[in-house]
Short mmCIF file of C-alpha atoms in Angstrom, two decimals:
data_model
loop_
_atom_site.label_atom_id
_atom_site.label_comp_id
_atom_site.label_asym_id
_atom_site.label_seq_id
_atom_site.Cartn_x
_atom_site.Cartn_y
_atom_site.Cartn_z
CA UNK A 148 0.00 0.00 0.00
CA UNK A 149 1.28 3.44 -0.90
CA UNK A 150 0.75 6.82 0.81
CA UNK A 151 0.37 10.11 -1.05
CA UNK A 152 2.38 12.88 0.63
CA UNK A 153 3.14 16.26 -0.86
CA UNK A 154 3.06 15.15 -4.48
CA UNK A 155 5.07 11.94 -4.06
CA UNK A 156 3.97 8.34 -3.61
CA UNK A 157 5.87 6.71 -0.76
CA UNK A 158 5.67 3.17 0.56
CA UNK A 159 3.57 2.90 3.69
CA UNK A 160 5.19 1.85 6.93
CA UNK A 161 3.99 0.12 10.04
CA UNK A 162 4.02 2.27 13.13
CA UNK A 163 4.36 0.52 16.43
CA UNK A 164 1.81 1.50 19.06
CA UNK A 165 1.95 1.00 22.77
CA UNK A 166 -1.04 -0.55 24.50
CA UNK A 167 -2.13 1.20 27.68
CA UNK A 168 -4.48 -0.59 29.98
CA UNK A 169 -7.59 1.36 30.85
CA UNK A 170 -7.51 2.75 34.34
CA UNK A 171 -10.42 3.88 36.45
CA UNK A 172 -9.16 7.43 36.70
CA UNK A 173 -10.58 10.66 35.28
CA UNK A 174 -9.31 11.62 31.85
CA UNK A 175 -9.31 15.35 32.61
CA UNK A 176 -7.47 17.03 35.43
CA UNK A 177 -8.14 20.30 37.18
CA UNK A 178 -5.37 22.81 36.72
CA UNK A 179 -4.52 26.33 37.77
CA UNK A 180 -5.14 27.82 34.33
CA UNK A 181 -7.56 30.73 33.92
CA UNK A 182 -9.11 31.45 30.52
CA UNK A 183 -8.82 35.21 30.10
CA UNK A 184 -10.62 35.00 26.77
CA UNK A 185 -13.72 33.52 28.42
CA UNK A 186 -13.68 36.14 31.17
CA UNK A 187 -13.22 38.90 28.61
CA UNK A 188 -16.21 37.62 26.61
CA UNK A 189 -18.43 37.53 29.74
CA UNK A 190 -17.48 41.07 30.75
CA UNK A 191 -17.89 42.37 27.20
CA UNK A 192 -21.34 40.78 26.86
CA UNK A 193 -22.43 42.34 30.17
CA UNK A 194 -21.19 45.79 29.17
CA UNK A 195 -22.88 45.56 25.75
CA UNK A 196 -26.14 44.49 27.39
CA UNK A 197 -26.09 47.55 29.65
CA UNK A 198 -25.06 49.89 26.84
CA UNK A 199 -27.62 48.34 24.51
CA UNK A 200 -30.49 49.23 26.85
CA UNK A 201 -29.21 52.81 26.99
CA UNK A 202 -29.08 53.04 23.19
CA UNK A 203 -32.62 51.64 22.88
CA UNK A 204 -33.92 54.20 25.38
CA UNK A 205 -32.13 56.99 23.54
CA UNK A 206 -33.57 55.89 20.19
CA UNK A 207 -37.10 55.63 21.60
CA UNK A 208 -36.88 59.07 23.22
CA UNK A 209 -35.60 60.68 20.04
CA UNK A 210 -38.15 59.02 17.71
CA UNK A 211 -41.26 59.13 19.93
CA UNK A 212 -42.35 62.62 18.76
CA UNK A 213 -42.02 61.51 15.13
CA UNK A 214 -44.00 58.33 15.76
CA UNK A 215 -46.89 60.37 17.14
CA UNK A 216 -46.89 62.55 14.03
CA UNK A 217 -46.72 59.52 11.72
CA UNK A 218 -49.60 57.86 13.59
CA UNK A 219 -51.73 60.96 13.10
CA UNK A 220 -50.81 61.22 9.41
CA UNK A 221 -51.51 57.53 8.79
CA UNK A 222 -54.93 57.78 10.41
CA UNK A 223 -55.76 61.02 8.60
CA UNK A 224 -54.48 60.04 5.15
CA UNK A 225 -54.25 56.24 5.08
CA UNK A 226 -56.38 54.41 2.51
CA UNK A 227 -57.42 51.74 5.03
CA UNK A 228 -57.94 54.06 7.99
CA UNK A 229 -61.63 53.17 8.33
CA UNK A 230 -61.32 49.41 7.74
CA UNK A 231 -61.44 46.71 10.43
CA UNK A 232 -59.10 47.08 13.39
CA UNK A 233 -57.59 50.22 11.89
CA UNK A 234 -60.87 52.09 12.45
CA UNK A 235 -60.76 51.50 16.22
CA UNK A 236 -57.05 52.31 16.42
CA UNK A 237 -57.45 55.50 14.38
CA UNK A 238 -60.38 56.56 16.54
CA UNK A 239 -58.14 56.27 19.60
CA UNK A 240 -55.37 58.23 17.86
CA UNK A 241 -57.80 60.98 16.82
CA UNK A 242 -59.14 61.23 20.37
CA UNK A 243 -55.57 61.47 21.71
CA UNK A 244 -54.72 64.20 19.17
CA UNK A 245 -57.96 66.05 19.94
CA UNK A 246 -57.25 65.94 23.70
CA UNK A 247 -53.69 67.19 23.17
CA UNK A 248 -54.94 70.11 21.06
CA UNK A 249 -57.40 71.14 23.80
CA UNK A 250 -54.81 70.84 26.55
#
């Protein structure tokens, strides 16, 4: 039998192996190694989770006034504003806009 290695056929060779009897001991051992990469990933995920909530709050606060305007426009100009569930929703939006104009 031949082996193919880096562009050349070479005759295969027998490799002697050493038999080790199975022992009733654990295969893994506890060591004193600390995975800094794992710790770094945990800390980074925690920081991003906290920062992510702050960015979501900032985006909601900055877009909320626009969303109210778009709701009013959609209920005033939308083609399906009086159909099905949209009619009830648009009635609530119109009441909210009417109350805010009076106040």
